Amino acid sequence: MKSYKTELILFYVLCFISILPILFTRYYVTLDGSSHIYNANLIKSLVFQSDLETMKLFQINSIAVPNWMGHFIMAFLRIFLPAFLSEKILLLLYFILTPLFFRKFILLFNPSGKIFTYFIFLFTHNVLLYLGFFNMMLGIMFLFISIFYYHKYCQIFNLKRFIILTLLLLIVYFSHIMIFAITVCFLAILSFYISDIHSNNTLRKKILNRLMLLFLSALPSLILAFKYFILVDSIDEGEPQLPFVKLLTEFINVQPLLTLSGNNPWKIYTNILFILFTIIIISRIIVLVKKVIMAKGSNLRPKFKIPSFKVVCLLTSFVFLILYFILPNGMMISIRLLLLFYLFFVMWIALNEYPKWIHVLTFT
């Protein structure tokens, strides 16, 4: 109990440290941050104040654009607060809730993985945030909130869960459409991971119930997404595919963490992190090979079963990595995919079980 409290205090201390840059600056400097505040001021004038002068020049888009969430949150806060505080509150929500719900979700599957959830703190401060991609960051935050809520509470279908899940998915949609698609796909996979089952019939029934709940909850957002793609030409050819050497270099450098500077003095730290990740995955491969050899030696026929959830996370991360190496770089998709790869890879790390001595050293 004492070690658990020590570890929990450490988690909250790290959470507090991560928000210090926001607390001790008036404006949190990002590339697009000022434009987000400007848009929030316009929305406040149009929606909450009905300012006639603003209405002569601007109007709210009649199409439900999946990039509104951050603007509308700040516009609402601007009714009561100055611009810099509205931005601070938005960023504080992101920096606090993202690691909190990442941790909550991991502990549903692996209660012993507490210390490994700390990796998420590194990736909350990422290059996309400093470019000002607030809505994608909010989408990632609500991704973790949605998968936590879905797995913990949506084992059966009822009206309350349907309403909450529908609202969560709408929020993800209005944050970032790519993260919305990932969220729905991930929740569909998560539907197959059910505890407390007594028979195959019970398992099938629960899976179908969860999939039905997910489909009905996602339907309003799916309709909005379909309408958006029909009415808006949002495909940006942008840059061609980046050179393979550049992609490989950014992968090894863990480029999402090189926020305001990509200079050599900082790369040594991300290179060390990459080496650590490489050691972890090699060690897990060795453990897996040993298990396969032992299973063959026992002459037991392996029965088919769905992969463990940690395997799903690892496979998902490598899907993002493959796309990172093959897709053109329209709308800066390469760095987005690389960030998603590392997020799901860190999720896989935290879901693994490790020797007891590691937990002793880390107070868990």
mmCIF file of C-alpha atoms in Angstrom:
data_model
loop_
_atom_site.group_PDB
_atom_site.id
_atom_site.type_symbol
_atom_site.label_atom_id
_atom_site.label_comp_id
_atom_site.label_asym_id
_atom_site.label_seq_id
_atom_site.Cartn_x
_atom_site.Cartn_y
_atom_site.Cartn_z
ATOM 1 C CA MET A 1 0.000 0.000 0.000
ATOM 2 C CA LYS A 2 2.832 2.385 0.884
ATOM 3 C CA SER A 3 4.634 1.691 -2.409
ATOM 4 C CA TYR A 4 1.363 2.253 -4.303
ATOM 5 C CA LYS A 5 0.890 5.657 -2.651
ATOM 6 C CA THR A 6 4.524 6.564 -3.363
ATOM 7 C CA GLU A 7 4.121 5.665 -7.017
ATOM 8 C CA LEU A 8 0.811 7.558 -7.295
ATOM 9 C CA ILE A 9 2.365 10.662 -5.745
ATOM 10 C CA LEU A 10 5.225 10.397 -8.253
ATOM 11 C CA PHE A 11 2.710 10.232 -11.106
ATOM 12 C CA TYR A 12 0.945 13.384 -9.941
ATOM 13 C CA VAL A 13 4.265 15.158 -9.386
ATOM 14 C CA LEU A 14 5.241 14.417 -12.993
ATOM 15 C CA CYS A 15 1.821 15.598 -14.099
ATOM 16 C CA PHE A 16 2.387 18.874 -12.242
ATOM 17 C CA ILE A 17 5.880 19.282 -13.716
ATOM 18 C CA SER A 18 4.474 18.793 -17.225
ATOM 19 C CA ILE A 19 2.120 21.773 -16.813
ATOM 20 C CA LEU A 20 4.711 24.167 -15.374
ATOM 21 C CA PRO A 21 5.471 25.754 -18.791
ATOM 22 C CA ILE A 22 1.795 26.702 -19.034
ATOM 23 C CA LEU A 23 1.517 28.029 -15.493
ATOM 24 C CA PHE A 24 4.593 30.252 -15.740
ATOM 25 C CA THR A 25 3.931 31.844 -19.125
ATOM 26 C CA ARG A 26 1.195 34.239 -20.151
ATOM 27 C CA TYR A 27 0.823 32.841 -23.665
ATOM 28 C CA TYR A 28 2.013 29.332 -24.500
ATOM 29 C CA VAL A 29 3.927 29.879 -27.727
ATOM 30 C CA THR A 30 2.982 27.599 -30.629
ATOM 31 C CA LEU A 31 3.063 28.190 -34.372
ATOM 32 C CA ASP A 32 -0.732 28.308 -34.883
ATOM 33 C CA GLY A 33 -1.739 29.171 -31.319
ATOM 34 C CA SER A 34 -2.466 32.827 -32.071
ATOM 35 C CA SER A 35 -4.750 31.879 -34.974
ATOM 36 C CA HIS A 36 -6.715 29.560 -32.657
ATOM 37 C CA ILE A 37 -7.296 32.451 -30.257
ATOM 38 C CA TYR A 38 -8.288 34.702 -33.170
ATOM 39 C CA ASN A 39 -10.780 32.107 -34.438
ATOM 40 C CA ALA A 40 -12.169 31.677 -30.919
ATOM 41 C CA ASN A 41 -12.736 35.445 -30.702
ATOM 42 C CA LEU A 42 -14.582 35.413 -34.031
ATOM 43 C CA ILE A 43 -16.773 32.469 -32.972
ATOM 44 C CA LYS A 44 -17.553 34.202 -29.668
ATOM 45 C CA SER A 45 -18.638 37.311 -31.571
ATOM 46 C CA LEU A 46 -20.775 35.322 -34.019
ATOM 47 C CA VAL A 47 -22.395 32.764 -31.718
ATOM 48 C CA PHE A 48 -22.445 34.206 -28.226
ATOM 49 C CA GLN A 49 -22.628 37.952 -28.914
ATOM 50 C CA SER A 50 -24.255 38.205 -32.374
ATOM 51 C CA ASP A 51 -21.919 41.069 -33.204
ATOM 52 C CA LEU A 52 -23.322 42.774 -36.311
ATOM 53 C CA GLU A 53 -19.987 44.081 -37.570
ATOM 54 C CA THR A 54 -18.427 40.617 -37.369
ATOM 55 C CA MET A 55 -21.496 39.050 -39.015
ATOM 56 C CA LYS A 56 -21.024 41.322 -42.028
ATOM 57 C CA LEU A 57 -17.658 39.681 -42.715
ATOM 58 C CA PHE A 58 -17.911 36.143 -41.321
ATOM 59 C CA GLN A 59 -20.443 33.388 -40.816
ATOM 60 C CA ILE A 60 -20.399 29.962 -39.181
ATOM 61 C CA ASN A 61 -19.774 27.182 -41.692
ATOM 62 C CA SER A 62 -23.009 25.313 -42.433
ATOM 63 C CA ILE A 63 -21.005 22.071 -42.759
ATOM 64 C CA ALA A 64 -20.056 20.276 -39.538
ATOM 65 C CA VAL A 65 -16.291 20.591 -39.999
ATOM 66 C CA PRO A 66 -14.333 18.037 -37.924
ATOM 67 C CA ASN A 67 -11.859 20.594 -36.610
ATOM 68 C CA TRP A 68 -14.002 22.771 -34.355
ATOM 69 C CA MET A 69 -13.581 21.470 -30.826
ATOM 70 C CA GLY A 70 -10.645 23.556 -29.627
ATOM 71 C CA HIS A 71 -12.064 26.724 -31.186
ATOM 72 C CA PHE A 72 -15.483 26.313 -29.583
ATOM 73 C CA ILE A 73 -14.077 25.436 -26.158
ATOM 74 C CA MET A 74 -11.955 28.589 -26.198
ATOM 75 C CA ALA A 75 -14.831 30.645 -27.643
ATOM 76 C CA PHE A 76 -17.062 29.552 -24.756
ATOM 77 C CA LEU A 77 -14.348 30.305 -22.200
ATOM 78 C CA ARG A 78 -13.812 33.726 -23.790
ATOM 79 C CA ILE A 79 -17.280 34.747 -22.542
ATOM 80 C CA PHE A 80 -15.907 34.799 -18.998
ATOM 81 C CA LEU A 81 -12.129 34.899 -19.358
ATOM 82 C CA PRO A 82 -9.398 36.749 -21.261
ATOM 83 C CA ALA A 83 -7.838 35.049 -24.262
ATOM 84 C CA PHE A 84 -4.651 33.883 -22.563
ATOM 85 C CA LEU A 85 -6.588 32.152 -19.750
ATOM 86 C CA SER A 86 -8.901 30.453 -22.250
ATOM 87 C CA GLU A 87 -5.891 28.983 -24.012
ATOM 88 C CA LYS A 88 -4.303 27.975 -20.689
ATOM 89 C CA ILE A 89 -7.417 26.074 -19.585
ATOM 90 C CA LEU A 90 -7.622 24.244 -22.915
ATOM 91 C CA LEU A 91 -3.969 23.205 -22.691
ATOM 92 C CA LEU A 92 -4.254 22.257 -19.012
ATOM 93 C CA LEU A 93 -7.130 19.930 -19.884
ATOM 94 C CA TYR A 94 -4.950 18.289 -22.522
ATOM 95 C CA PHE A 95 -1.819 17.967 -20.370
ATOM 96 C CA ILE A 96 -3.697 16.593 -17.340
ATOM 97 C CA LEU A 97 -6.390 14.380 -18.863
ATOM 98 C CA THR A 98 -4.224 12.751 -21.550
ATOM 99 C CA PRO A 99 -1.764 11.024 -19.162
ATOM 100 C CA LEU A 100 -4.516 10.396 -16.594
ATOM 101 C CA PHE A 101 -6.814 8.466 -18.943
ATOM 102 C CA PHE A 102 -3.909 6.764 -20.697
ATOM 103 C CA ARG A 103 -2.908 5.418 -17.285
ATOM 104 C CA LYS A 104 -6.486 4.494 -16.337
ATOM 105 C CA PHE A 105 -6.923 2.505 -19.539
ATOM 106 C CA ILE A 106 -3.597 0.678 -19.209
ATOM 107 C CA LEU A 107 -4.354 -0.312 -15.609
ATOM 108 C CA LEU A 108 -7.640 -1.912 -16.704
ATOM 109 C CA PHE A 109 -5.561 -4.486 -18.604
ATOM 110 C CA ASN A 110 -2.319 -4.494 -16.644
ATOM 111 C CA PRO A 111 -2.470 -3.212 -13.030
ATOM 112 C CA SER A 112 1.273 -3.861 -12.685
ATOM 113 C CA GLY A 113 2.161 -1.527 -15.570
ATOM 114 C CA LYS A 114 1.915 1.699 -13.577
ATOM 115 C CA ILE A 115 5.497 2.881 -13.920
ATOM 116 C CA PHE A 116 5.534 2.285 -17.685
ATOM 117 C CA THR A 117 2.598 4.649 -18.178
ATOM 118 C CA TYR A 118 5.047 7.475 -17.440
ATOM 119 C CA PHE A 119 6.284 7.291 -21.030
ATOM 120 C CA ILE A 120 3.141 9.175 -22.027
ATOM 121 C CA PHE A 121 4.471 12.347 -20.386
ATOM 122 C CA LEU A 122 7.217 12.495 -23.010
ATOM 123 C CA PHE A 123 4.737 12.409 -25.862
ATOM 124 C CA THR A 124 2.269 14.985 -24.543
ATOM 125 C CA HIS A 125 4.905 17.628 -25.324
ATOM 126 C CA ASN A 126 5.309 16.793 -29.007
ATOM 127 C CA VAL A 127 6.149 18.626 -32.197
ATOM 128 C CA LEU A 128 2.527 18.708 -33.407
ATOM 129 C CA LEU A 129 1.436 20.493 -30.251
ATOM 130 C CA TYR A 130 4.129 23.127 -30.771
ATOM 131 C CA LEU A 131 3.041 23.521 -34.375
ATOM 132 C CA GLY A 132 -0.345 24.435 -32.919
ATOM 133 C CA PHE A 133 -2.309 21.309 -33.892
ATOM 134 C CA PHE A 134 -4.544 21.680 -30.837
ATOM 135 C CA ASN A 135 -7.507 19.810 -32.284
ATOM 136 C CA MET A 136 -5.495 16.692 -33.087
ATOM 137 C CA MET A 137 -4.075 16.756 -29.549
ATOM 138 C CA LEU A 138 -7.602 17.047 -28.145
ATOM 139 C CA GLY A 139 -8.611 14.155 -30.393
ATOM 140 C CA ILE A 140 -5.838 11.997 -28.906
ATOM 141 C CA MET A 141 -6.943 12.985 -25.395
ATOM 142 C CA PHE A 142 -10.550 12.016 -26.131
ATOM 143 C CA LEU A 143 -9.328 8.823 -27.819
ATOM 144 C CA PHE A 144 -7.916 7.676 -24.468
ATOM 145 C CA ILE A 145 -11.026 8.842 -22.601
ATOM 146 C CA SER A 146 -13.279 6.982 -25.053
ATOM 147 C CA ILE A 147 -11.414 3.677 -24.964
ATOM 148 C CA PHE A 148 -11.257 3.801 -21.160
ATOM 149 C CA TYR A 149 -14.987 4.493 -20.862
ATOM 150 C CA TYR A 150 -15.928 1.910 -23.499
ATOM 151 C CA HIS A 151 -13.921 -0.919 -21.987
ATOM 152 C CA LYS A 152 -14.800 -0.197 -18.364
ATOM 153 C CA TYR A 153 -18.484 0.663 -18.646
ATOM 154 C CA CYS A 154 -19.842 -0.488 -22.016
ATOM 155 C CA GLN A 155 -20.051 -4.223 -21.362
ATOM 156 C CA ILE A 156 -23.834 -4.120 -21.800
ATOM 157 C CA PHE A 157 -26.214 -1.939 -23.792
ATOM 158 C CA ASN A 158 -28.283 0.678 -21.982
ATOM 159 C CA LEU A 159 -29.510 4.195 -22.713
ATOM 160 C CA LYS A 160 -27.097 6.016 -20.400
ATOM 161 C CA ARG A 161 -24.033 4.332 -21.909
ATOM 162 C CA PHE A 162 -25.374 4.921 -25.408
ATOM 163 C CA ILE A 163 -25.796 8.663 -24.795
ATOM 164 C CA ILE A 164 -22.370 9.097 -23.163
ATOM 165 C CA LEU A 165 -20.549 7.091 -25.841
ATOM 166 C CA THR A 166 -22.381 8.980 -28.598
ATOM 167 C CA LEU A 167 -21.302 12.305 -27.093
ATOM 168 C CA LEU A 168 -17.704 11.124 -26.694
ATOM 169 C CA LEU A 169 -17.508 10.018 -30.325
ATOM 170 C CA LEU A 170 -19.053 13.292 -31.501
ATOM 171 C CA ILE A 171 -16.410 15.161 -29.496
ATOM 172 C CA VAL A 172 -13.664 13.046 -31.086
ATOM 173 C CA TYR A 173 -15.156 13.703 -34.530
ATOM 174 C CA PHE A 174 -15.250 17.465 -33.966
ATOM 175 C CA SER A 175 -11.665 17.325 -32.709
ATOM 176 C CA HIS A 176 -10.009 15.449 -35.572
ATOM 177 C CA ILE A 177 -11.504 13.180 -38.214
ATOM 178 C CA MET A 178 -8.454 10.907 -38.551
ATOM 179 C CA ILE A 179 -8.399 10.320 -34.782
ATOM 180 C CA PHE A 180 -12.151 9.663 -34.956
ATOM 181 C CA ALA A 181 -11.612 6.909 -37.550
ATOM 182 C CA ILE A 182 -8.841 5.381 -35.419
ATOM 183 C CA THR A 183 -11.049 5.562 -32.316
ATOM 184 C CA VAL A 184 -13.971 3.749 -33.945
ATOM 185 C CA CYS A 185 -11.724 1.020 -35.377
ATOM 186 C CA PHE A 186 -9.940 0.581 -32.057
ATOM 187 C CA LEU A 187 -13.212 0.380 -30.118
ATOM 188 C CA ALA A 188 -14.482 -2.232 -32.583
ATOM 189 C CA ILE A 189 -11.407 -4.370 -31.863
ATOM 190 C CA LEU A 190 -11.799 -3.712 -28.144
ATOM 191 C CA SER A 191 -15.332 -5.155 -28.334
ATOM 192 C CA PHE A 192 -13.852 -8.656 -28.548
ATOM 193 C CA TYR A 193 -12.040 -8.338 -25.215
ATOM 194 C CA ILE A 194 -14.616 -9.193 -22.574
ATOM 195 C CA SER A 195 -14.125 -10.477 -19.046
ATOM 196 C CA ASP A 196 -16.500 -12.507 -16.859
ATOM 197 C CA ILE A 197 -17.850 -14.874 -19.499
ATOM 198 C CA HIS A 198 -19.264 -18.325 -18.783
ATOM 199 C CA SER A 199 -19.824 -19.838 -22.232
ATOM 200 C CA ASN A 200 -19.230 -19.245 -25.925
ATOM 201 C CA ASN A 201 -22.870 -18.242 -26.354
ATOM 202 C CA THR A 202 -22.497 -15.634 -23.633
ATOM 203 C CA LEU A 203 -19.302 -14.383 -25.275
ATOM 204 C CA ARG A 204 -20.934 -14.032 -28.696
ATOM 205 C CA LYS A 205 -23.930 -12.250 -27.214
ATOM 206 C CA LYS A 206 -21.775 -9.762 -25.305
ATOM 207 C CA ILE A 207 -19.586 -9.075 -28.336
ATOM 208 C CA LEU A 208 -22.632 -8.459 -30.535
ATOM 209 C CA ASN A 209 -24.184 -6.199 -27.892
ATOM 210 C CA ARG A 210 -21.006 -4.134 -27.646
ATOM 211 C CA LEU A 211 -20.654 -3.873 -31.420
ATOM 212 C CA MET A 212 -24.294 -2.807 -31.704
ATOM 213 C CA LEU A 213 -23.786 -0.169 -29.011
ATOM 214 C CA LEU A 214 -20.668 1.084 -30.789
ATOM 215 C CA PHE A 215 -22.348 1.212 -34.201
ATOM 216 C CA LEU A 216 -25.407 3.103 -32.970
ATOM 217 C CA SER A 217 -23.267 5.475 -30.910
ATOM 218 C CA ALA A 218 -20.926 6.164 -33.827
ATOM 219 C CA LEU A 219 -23.741 6.538 -36.376
ATOM 220 C CA PRO A 220 -24.344 10.310 -35.921
ATOM 221 C CA SER A 221 -20.618 11.004 -36.274
ATOM 222 C CA LEU A 222 -20.326 8.641 -39.250
ATOM 223 C CA ILE A 223 -23.180 10.477 -40.984
ATOM 224 C CA LEU A 224 -21.462 13.818 -40.363
ATOM 225 C CA ALA A 225 -18.166 12.407 -41.654
ATOM 226 C CA PHE A 226 -19.842 11.030 -44.794
ATOM 227 C CA LYS A 227 -21.545 14.373 -45.448
ATOM 228 C CA TYR A 228 -18.276 16.220 -44.886
ATOM 229 C CA PHE A 229 -16.354 14.111 -47.417
ATOM 230 C CA ILE A 230 -19.180 14.433 -49.959
ATOM 231 C CA LEU A 231 -19.408 18.220 -49.705
ATOM 232 C CA VAL A 232 -15.804 19.203 -49.016
ATOM 233 C CA ASP A 233 -12.770 18.463 -51.166
ATOM 234 C CA SER A 234 -10.439 17.908 -48.216
ATOM 235 C CA ILE A 235 -7.827 15.758 -49.948
ATOM 236 C CA ASP A 236 -4.575 17.669 -50.049
ATOM 237 C CA GLU A 237 -1.934 16.160 -52.310
ATOM 238 C CA GLY A 238 0.640 18.353 -50.595
ATOM 239 C CA GLU A 239 4.219 17.182 -50.602
ATOM 240 C CA PRO A 240 5.316 13.973 -52.304
ATOM 241 C CA GLN A 241 6.568 11.102 -50.214
ATOM 242 C CA LEU A 242 9.576 12.105 -48.144
ATOM 243 C CA PRO A 243 12.920 10.449 -48.984
ATOM 244 C CA PHE A 244 13.359 7.110 -47.236
ATOM 245 C CA VAL A 245 16.590 8.233 -45.559
ATOM 246 C CA LYS A 246 14.821 11.247 -44.051
ATOM 247 C CA LEU A 247 11.925 9.083 -42.847
ATOM 248 C CA LEU A 248 14.310 6.569 -41.306
ATOM 249 C CA THR A 249 16.349 9.313 -39.644
ATOM 250 C CA GLU A 250 13.251 10.920 -38.119
ATOM 251 C CA PHE A 251 12.054 7.507 -36.941
ATOM 252 C CA ILE A 252 15.359 6.793 -35.173
ATOM 253 C CA ASN A 253 15.493 10.336 -33.769
ATOM 254 C CA VAL A 254 11.948 9.953 -32.363
ATOM 255 C CA GLN A 255 11.171 13.147 -34.255
ATOM 256 C CA PRO A 256 7.835 13.876 -32.506
ATOM 257 C CA LEU A 257 9.843 14.731 -29.374
ATOM 258 C CA LEU A 258 12.135 17.207 -31.147
ATOM 259 C CA THR A 259 9.722 20.076 -30.764
ATOM 260 C CA LEU A 260 11.283 23.511 -31.089
ATOM 261 C CA SER A 261 14.698 22.379 -32.246
ATOM 262 C CA GLY A 262 16.027 19.467 -34.229
ATOM 263 C CA ASN A 263 19.647 20.306 -33.550
ATOM 264 C CA ASN A 264 22.181 17.641 -32.645
ATOM 265 C CA PRO A 265 22.482 18.449 -28.894
ATOM 266 C CA TRP A 266 18.885 17.307 -28.347
ATOM 267 C CA LYS A 267 18.988 14.258 -30.589
ATOM 268 C CA ILE A 268 21.256 12.331 -28.237
ATOM 269 C CA TYR A 269 18.411 12.072 -25.709
ATOM 270 C CA THR A 270 15.857 10.852 -28.229
ATOM 271 C CA ASN A 271 18.433 8.414 -29.636
ATOM 272 C CA ILE A 272 18.906 6.986 -26.136
ATOM 273 C CA LEU A 273 15.132 6.624 -25.867
ATOM 274 C CA PHE A 274 15.047 4.830 -29.226
ATOM 275 C CA ILE A 275 17.768 2.440 -28.023
ATOM 276 C CA LEU A 276 15.730 1.775 -24.879
ATOM 277 C CA PHE A 277 12.646 1.005 -26.979
ATOM 278 C CA THR A 278 14.743 -1.311 -29.165
ATOM 279 C CA ILE A 279 16.069 -3.183 -26.116
ATOM 280 C CA ILE A 280 12.525 -3.602 -24.779
ATOM 281 C CA ILE A 281 11.169 -5.050 -28.006
ATOM 282 C CA ILE A 282 14.179 -7.385 -28.445
ATOM 283 C CA SER A 283 13.775 -8.638 -24.876
ATOM 284 C CA ARG A 284 10.064 -9.303 -25.464
ATOM 285 C CA ILE A 285 10.888 -11.211 -28.669
ATOM 286 C CA ILE A 286 13.361 -13.378 -26.725
ATOM 287 C CA VAL A 287 10.701 -14.118 -24.100
ATOM 288 C CA LEU A 288 8.207 -15.006 -26.830
ATOM 289 C CA VAL A 289 10.666 -17.345 -28.575
ATOM 290 C CA LYS A 290 11.347 -19.124 -25.271
ATOM 291 C CA LYS A 291 7.615 -19.627 -24.726
ATOM 292 C CA VAL A 292 7.203 -21.063 -28.233
ATOM 293 C CA ILE A 293 10.115 -23.472 -27.682
ATOM 294 C CA MET A 294 8.654 -24.601 -24.350
ATOM 295 C CA ALA A 295 5.227 -25.100 -25.920
ATOM 296 C CA LYS A 296 6.732 -27.274 -28.662
ATOM 297 C CA GLY A 297 8.616 -29.314 -26.092
ATOM 298 C CA SER A 298 5.426 -30.067 -24.176
ATOM 299 C CA ASN A 299 3.779 -31.535 -27.320
ATOM 300 C CA LEU A 300 0.651 -29.502 -26.671
ATOM 301 C CA ARG A 301 -1.379 -28.444 -29.654
ATOM 302 C CA PRO A 302 -1.894 -24.709 -29.551
ATOM 303 C CA LYS A 303 -5.572 -23.774 -29.617
ATOM 304 C CA PHE A 304 -6.670 -20.812 -31.656
ATOM 305 C CA LYS A 305 -7.601 -17.751 -29.648
ATOM 306 C CA ILE A 306 -7.738 -14.063 -30.362
ATOM 307 C CA PRO A 307 -4.412 -12.285 -29.808
ATOM 308 C CA SER A 308 -3.848 -10.640 -26.455
ATOM 309 C CA PHE A 309 -4.708 -6.968 -26.374
ATOM 310 C CA LYS A 310 -1.069 -5.948 -26.050
ATOM 311 C CA VAL A 311 -0.390 -7.728 -29.358
ATOM 312 C CA VAL A 312 -3.210 -5.726 -30.945
ATOM 313 C CA CYS A 313 -1.589 -2.503 -29.728
ATOM 314 C CA LEU A 314 1.781 -3.567 -31.127
ATOM 315 C CA LEU A 315 0.276 -4.520 -34.489
ATOM 316 C CA THR A 316 -1.629 -1.229 -34.596
ATOM 317 C CA SER A 317 1.561 0.704 -33.963
ATOM 318 C CA PHE A 318 3.308 -1.110 -36.811
ATOM 319 C CA VAL A 319 0.397 -0.377 -39.153
ATOM 320 C CA PHE A 320 1.032 3.314 -38.484
ATOM 321 C CA LEU A 321 4.754 2.764 -39.042
ATOM 322 C CA ILE A 322 4.186 1.074 -42.409
ATOM 323 C CA LEU A 323 1.875 3.899 -43.497
ATOM 324 C CA TYR A 324 4.514 6.371 -42.320
ATOM 325 C CA PHE A 325 7.035 4.883 -44.748
ATOM 326 C CA ILE A 326 4.732 4.546 -47.770
ATOM 327 C CA LEU A 327 2.278 7.481 -47.800
ATOM 328 C CA PRO A 328 2.959 10.890 -49.366
ATOM 329 C CA ASN A 329 3.333 13.750 -46.915
ATOM 330 C CA GLY A 330 0.128 15.649 -47.694
ATOM 331 C CA MET A 331 -1.139 17.631 -44.671
ATOM 332 C CA MET A 332 2.053 16.632 -42.820
ATOM 333 C CA ILE A 333 0.722 13.087 -42.497
ATOM 334 C CA SER A 334 4.182 11.578 -41.953
ATOM 335 C CA ILE A 335 4.865 13.208 -38.585
ATOM 336 C CA ARG A 336 1.260 12.551 -37.507
ATOM 337 C CA LEU A 337 1.639 8.842 -38.257
ATOM 338 C CA LEU A 338 5.003 8.709 -36.513
ATOM 339 C CA LEU A 339 3.489 10.212 -33.361
ATOM 340 C CA LEU A 340 0.640 7.673 -33.475
ATOM 341 C CA PHE A 341 3.150 4.857 -33.908
ATOM 342 C CA TYR A 342 5.016 5.879 -30.774
ATOM 343 C CA LEU A 343 1.810 6.406 -28.770
ATOM 344 C CA PHE A 344 0.549 2.893 -29.505
ATOM 345 C CA PHE A 345 4.027 1.461 -29.067
ATOM 346 C CA VAL A 346 4.213 3.025 -25.600
ATOM 347 C CA MET A 347 0.785 1.544 -24.924
ATOM 348 C CA TRP A 348 2.187 -1.892 -25.817
ATOM 349 C CA ILE A 349 5.194 -1.357 -23.533
ATOM 350 C CA ALA A 350 2.924 -0.501 -20.607
ATOM 351 C CA LEU A 351 0.694 -3.542 -21.223
ATOM 352 C CA ASN A 352 3.562 -6.028 -20.931
ATOM 353 C CA GLU A 353 4.476 -7.819 -17.732
ATOM 354 C CA TYR A 354 8.037 -7.448 -16.479
ATOM 355 C CA PRO A 355 10.260 -9.217 -13.914
ATOM 356 C CA LYS A 356 9.545 -8.515 -10.255
ATOM 357 C CA TRP A 357 12.891 -6.785 -9.701
ATOM 358 C CA ILE A 358 11.858 -4.014 -12.098
ATOM 359 C CA HIS A 359 8.722 -3.348 -10.056
ATOM 360 C CA VAL A 360 10.741 -3.367 -6.833
ATOM 361 C CA LEU A 361 13.147 -0.778 -8.227
ATOM 362 C CA THR A 362 10.263 1.419 -9.391
ATOM 363 C CA PHE A 363 8.135 1.222 -6.221
ATOM 364 C CA THR A 364 5.381 -0.755 -7.937
#
